[in-house]
């Protein structure tokens, strides 16, 4: 059985302007990547996304309340955006997009994908016992 869930990340890229998607573990390891992302580049970005998420949580008290729950980190560049959200216990979903992407649409699509990923990652693979019923 193939446990690779990379193909699921491509659904986040159906939004016009979406470019790449990666799934990252809390310790910065690449768990999955969309088809258009080079593995070496995805490994580097995964480590950076883990650090970015950690930094985001650290500055939560800057919003005025010390015990806020982190929801999303959004970074803007001249050439586009990077969205980072929680994808379940110990995992984060990062998507890059063009400057003109519909931000509400991509955030909504990412939330849908997180729901699908959660089901796929929490469902244990079936074992073939070799017996027919």
C-alpha atoms as an extended CHARMM CRD file, in Angstrom:
* protein
*
       133  EXT
         1         1  UNK       CA              0.0000000000        0.0000000000        0.0000000000  PROA      1               0.0000000000
         2         2  UNK       CA              1.2560000000        3.4750000000       -0.8680000000  PROA      2               0.0000000000
         3         3  UNK       CA              1.0180000000        5.8100000000        2.1440000000  PROA      3               0.0000000000
         4         4  UNK       CA              2.2560000000        8.8180000000        0.1360000000  PROA      4               0.0000000000
         5         5  UNK       CA             -0.2050000000       11.6830000000        0.5640000000  PROA      5               0.0000000000
         6         6  UNK       CA              1.6620000000       14.1550000000       -1.6280000000  PROA      6               0.0000000000
         7         7  UNK       CA             -1.0020000000       13.9330000000       -4.3130000000  PROA      7               0.0000000000
         8         8  UNK       CA             -3.5140000000       15.4060000000       -1.8580000000  PROA      8               0.0000000000
         9         9  UNK       CA             -1.5220000000       18.6410000000       -1.6480000000  PROA      9               0.0000000000
        10        10  UNK       CA             -2.2370000000       19.3690000000       -5.2860000000  PROA      10              0.0000000000
        11        11  UNK       CA             -5.8800000000       20.1360000000       -4.3800000000  PROA      11              0.0000000000
        12        12  UNK       CA             -4.6970000000       23.2910000000       -2.5900000000  PROA      12              0.0000000000
        13        13  UNK       CA             -3.1380000000       24.3850000000       -5.8590000000  PROA      13              0.0000000000
        14        14  UNK       CA             -6.4540000000       24.4530000000       -7.7190000000  PROA      14              0.0000000000
        15        15  UNK       CA             -6.8800000000       28.0800000000       -6.6210000000  PROA      15              0.0000000000
        16        16  UNK       CA             -5.6820000000       30.4250000000       -9.3790000000  PROA      16              0.0000000000
        17        17  UNK       CA             -2.3120000000       31.8400000000       -8.3110000000  PROA      17              0.0000000000
        18        18  UNK       CA             -1.4310000000       29.0290000000       -5.8950000000  PROA      18              0.0000000000
        19        19  UNK       CA              2.0770000000       27.7400000000       -6.6060000000  PROA      19              0.0000000000
        20        20  UNK       CA              3.4270000000       25.1190000000       -4.2050000000  PROA      20              0.0000000000
        21        21  UNK       CA              2.3680000000       23.1930000000       -1.1060000000  PROA      21              0.0000000000
        22        22  UNK       CA              4.2900000000       21.2580000000        1.5180000000  PROA      22              0.0000000000
        23        23  UNK       CA              3.3450000000       19.3730000000        4.6550000000  PROA      23              0.0000000000
        24        24  UNK       CA              5.8370000000       19.8390000000        7.4790000000  PROA      24              0.0000000000
        25        25  UNK       CA              6.3280000000       18.0980000000       10.8240000000  PROA      25              0.0000000000
        26        26  UNK       CA              6.7300000000       20.2300000000       13.9390000000  PROA      26              0.0000000000
        27        27  UNK       CA             10.4270000000       19.3910000000       14.0170000000  PROA      27              0.0000000000
        28        28  UNK       CA             10.9130000000       20.7060000000       10.4780000000  PROA      28              0.0000000000
        29        29  UNK       CA             10.9520000000       17.4910000000        8.4910000000  PROA      29              0.0000000000
        30        30  UNK       CA              9.2500000000       17.3340000000        5.1110000000  PROA      30              0.0000000000
        31        31  UNK       CA              6.2450000000       14.9950000000        5.2480000000  PROA      31              0.0000000000
        32        32  UNK       CA              4.8550000000       15.6020000000        1.7460000000  PROA      32              0.0000000000
        33        33  UNK       CA              5.1910000000       18.0320000000       -1.1560000000  PROA      33              0.0000000000
        34        34  UNK       CA              3.1880000000       18.9780000000       -4.2100000000  PROA      34              0.0000000000
        35        35  UNK       CA              4.4500000000       17.6960000000       -7.5290000000  PROA      35              0.0000000000
        36        36  UNK       CA              6.0690000000       20.9090000000       -8.7340000000  PROA      36              0.0000000000
        37        37  UNK       CA              8.3750000000       21.3690000000       -5.7360000000  PROA      37              0.0000000000
        38        38  UNK       CA             11.9330000000       20.0370000000       -5.9490000000  PROA      38              0.0000000000
        39        39  UNK       CA             12.7040000000       17.7240000000       -2.9950000000  PROA      39              0.0000000000
        40        40  UNK       CA             15.8560000000       19.5620000000       -1.8810000000  PROA      40              0.0000000000
        41        41  UNK       CA             14.0820000000       22.9170000000       -1.9820000000  PROA      41              0.0000000000
        42        42  UNK       CA             11.0820000000       21.4640000000       -0.1420000000  PROA      42              0.0000000000
        43        43  UNK       CA             13.3810000000       20.1000000000        2.6070000000  PROA      43              0.0000000000
        44        44  UNK       CA             14.9010000000       23.5670000000        3.1090000000  PROA      44              0.0000000000
        45        45  UNK       CA             11.5200000000       25.2970000000        3.1330000000  PROA      45              0.0000000000
        46        46  UNK       CA             10.1270000000       22.7030000000        5.5600000000  PROA      46              0.0000000000
        47        47  UNK       CA             12.8210000000       23.5050000000        8.1140000000  PROA      47              0.0000000000
        48        48  UNK       CA             12.2050000000       27.2320000000        7.6710000000  PROA      48              0.0000000000
        49        49  UNK       CA              8.4200000000       26.8270000000        8.0470000000  PROA      49              0.0000000000
        50        50  UNK       CA              8.8700000000       24.9970000000       11.3300000000  PROA      50              0.0000000000
        51        51  UNK       CA             11.0160000000       27.8670000000       12.5950000000  PROA      51              0.0000000000
        52        52  UNK       CA              8.5400000000       30.4410000000       11.2920000000  PROA      52              0.0000000000
        53        53  UNK       CA              5.6920000000       28.7470000000       13.1230000000  PROA      53              0.0000000000
        54        54  UNK       CA              7.7230000000       28.6620000000       16.3300000000  PROA      54              0.0000000000
        55        55  UNK       CA              8.5350000000       32.3560000000       16.0280000000  PROA      55              0.0000000000
        56        56  UNK       CA              4.8780000000       33.1430000000       15.4000000000  PROA      56              0.0000000000
        57        57  UNK       CA              3.8170000000       31.3690000000       18.5870000000  PROA      57              0.0000000000
        58        58  UNK       CA              6.5140000000       33.1750000000       20.5540000000  PROA      58              0.0000000000
        59        59  UNK       CA              5.1960000000       36.6290000000       19.6430000000  PROA      59              0.0000000000
        60        60  UNK       CA              1.5340000000       35.8250000000       20.4160000000  PROA      60              0.0000000000
        61        61  UNK       CA              1.6750000000       37.9260000000       23.5770000000  PROA      61              0.0000000000
        62        62  UNK       CA              2.4060000000       40.9300000000       21.3680000000  PROA      62              0.0000000000
        63        63  UNK       CA             -1.3170000000       40.8120000000       20.4830000000  PROA      63              0.0000000000
        64        64  UNK       CA             -2.1080000000       41.6840000000       24.0960000000  PROA      64              0.0000000000
        65        65  UNK       CA             -3.0130000000       38.3000000000       25.5650000000  PROA      65              0.0000000000
        66        66  UNK       CA             -0.2650000000       35.8870000000       26.6050000000  PROA      66              0.0000000000
        67        67  UNK       CA             -2.1220000000       32.6200000000       25.9410000000  PROA      67              0.0000000000
        68        68  UNK       CA             -3.4480000000       32.9760000000       22.4310000000  PROA      68              0.0000000000
        69        69  UNK       CA             -3.7500000000       29.9680000000       20.1370000000  PROA      69              0.0000000000
        70        70  UNK       CA             -1.7270000000       30.2710000000       16.9480000000  PROA      70              0.0000000000
        71        71  UNK       CA             -3.8680000000       29.9090000000       13.8400000000  PROA      71              0.0000000000
        72        72  UNK       CA             -1.9580000000       31.1180000000       10.8060000000  PROA      72              0.0000000000
        73        73  UNK       CA              1.1830000000       32.8790000000        9.6960000000  PROA      73              0.0000000000
        74        74  UNK       CA              1.0980000000       34.9240000000        6.5370000000  PROA      74              0.0000000000
        75        75  UNK       CA              4.2120000000       36.4090000000        4.9450000000  PROA      75              0.0000000000
        76        76  UNK       CA              4.1500000000       38.8080000000        2.0100000000  PROA      76              0.0000000000
        77        77  UNK       CA              6.9590000000       39.1790000000       -0.5060000000  PROA      77              0.0000000000
        78        78  UNK       CA              7.2840000000       41.3110000000       -3.6300000000  PROA      78              0.0000000000
        79        79  UNK       CA              6.4820000000       38.2130000000       -5.6860000000  PROA      79              0.0000000000
        80        80  UNK       CA              3.7740000000       36.6130000000       -3.6000000000  PROA      80              0.0000000000
        81        81  UNK       CA              2.6070000000       35.1240000000       -0.3270000000  PROA      81              0.0000000000
        82        82  UNK       CA              3.3710000000       32.2060000000        1.9730000000  PROA      82              0.0000000000
        83        83  UNK       CA              0.5090000000       30.8460000000        4.0890000000  PROA      83              0.0000000000
        84        84  UNK       CA              1.2370000000       28.5580000000        7.0460000000  PROA      84              0.0000000000
        85        85  UNK       CA             -1.4730000000       26.8230000000        9.0880000000  PROA      85              0.0000000000
        86        86  UNK       CA             -1.7830000000       23.9670000000       11.5270000000  PROA      86              0.0000000000
        87        87  UNK       CA             -2.4900000000       20.6330000000        9.8580000000  PROA      87              0.0000000000
        88        88  UNK       CA             -3.1820000000       18.6190000000       12.9880000000  PROA      88              0.0000000000
        89        89  UNK       CA             -1.0810000000       17.5040000000       15.9030000000  PROA      89              0.0000000000
        90        90  UNK       CA              2.5560000000       18.2260000000       15.0990000000  PROA      90              0.0000000000
        91        91  UNK       CA              2.0750000000       19.1010000000       11.4220000000  PROA      91              0.0000000000
        92        92  UNK       CA              1.8010000000       22.2940000000        9.3790000000  PROA      92              0.0000000000
        93        93  UNK       CA              0.6330000000       23.0340000000        5.8620000000  PROA      93              0.0000000000
        94        94  UNK       CA              2.4650000000       25.7160000000        3.8790000000  PROA      94              0.0000000000
        95        95  UNK       CA              1.2940000000       27.0610000000        0.5240000000  PROA      95              0.0000000000
        96        96  UNK       CA              2.9650000000       29.6820000000       -1.6420000000  PROA      96              0.0000000000
        97        97  UNK       CA              0.9660000000       31.8910000000       -3.9810000000  PROA      97              0.0000000000
        98        98  UNK       CA              1.1770000000       34.7410000000       -6.4670000000  PROA      98              0.0000000000
        99        99  UNK       CA              0.5780000000       38.3250000000       -5.3030000000  PROA      99              0.0000000000
       100       100  UNK       CA             -2.9180000000       38.4330000000       -6.8400000000  PROA      100             0.0000000000
       101       101  UNK       CA             -4.2270000000       35.1890000000       -5.3040000000  PROA      101             0.0000000000
       102       102  UNK       CA             -7.6710000000       35.3030000000       -3.6970000000  PROA      102             0.0000000000
       103       103  UNK       CA             -6.5640000000       35.0890000000       -0.0720000000  PROA      103             0.0000000000
       104       104  UNK       CA             -9.9500000000       33.9820000000        1.2580000000  PROA      104             0.0000000000
       105       105  UNK       CA            -10.1820000000       31.2470000000       -1.3690000000  PROA      105             0.0000000000
       106       106  UNK       CA             -6.7370000000       29.8370000000       -0.6990000000  PROA      106             0.0000000000
       107       107  UNK       CA             -7.2110000000       29.9090000000        3.0810000000  PROA      107             0.0000000000
       108       108  UNK       CA            -10.5560000000       28.1220000000        2.7010000000  PROA      108             0.0000000000
       109       109  UNK       CA             -9.0100000000       25.5080000000        0.3960000000  PROA      109             0.0000000000
       110       110  UNK       CA             -6.1610000000       24.9560000000        2.8590000000  PROA      110             0.0000000000
       111       111  UNK       CA             -8.6420000000       24.3750000000        5.7070000000  PROA      111             0.0000000000
       112       112  UNK       CA            -10.5060000000       21.8280000000        3.5610000000  PROA      112             0.0000000000
       113       113  UNK       CA             -7.2460000000       20.0770000000        2.7710000000  PROA      113             0.0000000000
       114       114  UNK       CA             -6.2800000000       19.9450000000        6.4470000000  PROA      114             0.0000000000
       115       115  UNK       CA             -9.5470000000       18.1160000000        7.1490000000  PROA      115             0.0000000000
       116       116  UNK       CA             -8.8040000000       15.6060000000        4.4020000000  PROA      116             0.0000000000
       117       117  UNK       CA             -5.1950000000       15.1830000000        5.4950000000  PROA      117             0.0000000000
       118       118  UNK       CA             -6.2670000000       14.5670000000        9.0760000000  PROA      118             0.0000000000
       119       119  UNK       CA             -8.4790000000       11.6940000000        7.9740000000  PROA      119             0.0000000000
       120       120  UNK       CA             -5.7930000000       10.2350000000        5.7100000000  PROA      120             0.0000000000
       121       121  UNK       CA             -3.0560000000       10.4540000000        8.3490000000  PROA      121             0.0000000000
       122       122  UNK       CA             -5.1940000000        9.0480000000       11.1690000000  PROA      122             0.0000000000
       123       123  UNK       CA             -6.6100000000        6.0750000000        9.2550000000  PROA      123             0.0000000000
       124       124  UNK       CA             -4.2840000000        3.0930000000        9.6890000000  PROA      124             0.0000000000
       125       125  UNK       CA             -3.5870000000        1.0850000000        6.5270000000  PROA      125             0.0000000000
       126       126  UNK       CA             -5.4810000000       -2.1770000000        6.2090000000  PROA      126             0.0000000000
       127       127  UNK       CA             -3.4610000000       -5.3200000000        6.5350000000  PROA      127             0.0000000000
       128       128  UNK       CA             -3.9490000000       -8.1590000000        4.0950000000  PROA      128             0.0000000000
       129       129  UNK       CA             -4.3120000000      -11.3480000000        6.0950000000  PROA      129             0.0000000000
       130       130  UNK       CA             -4.3900000000      -13.4830000000        2.9690000000  PROA      130             0.0000000000
       131       131  UNK       CA             -7.8230000000      -14.8760000000        3.8480000000  PROA      131             0.0000000000
       132       132  UNK       CA            -10.8930000000      -14.3290000000        1.7240000000  PROA      132             0.0000000000
       133       133  UNK       CA            -14.2370000000      -13.9450000000        3.3970000000  PROA      133             0.0000000000
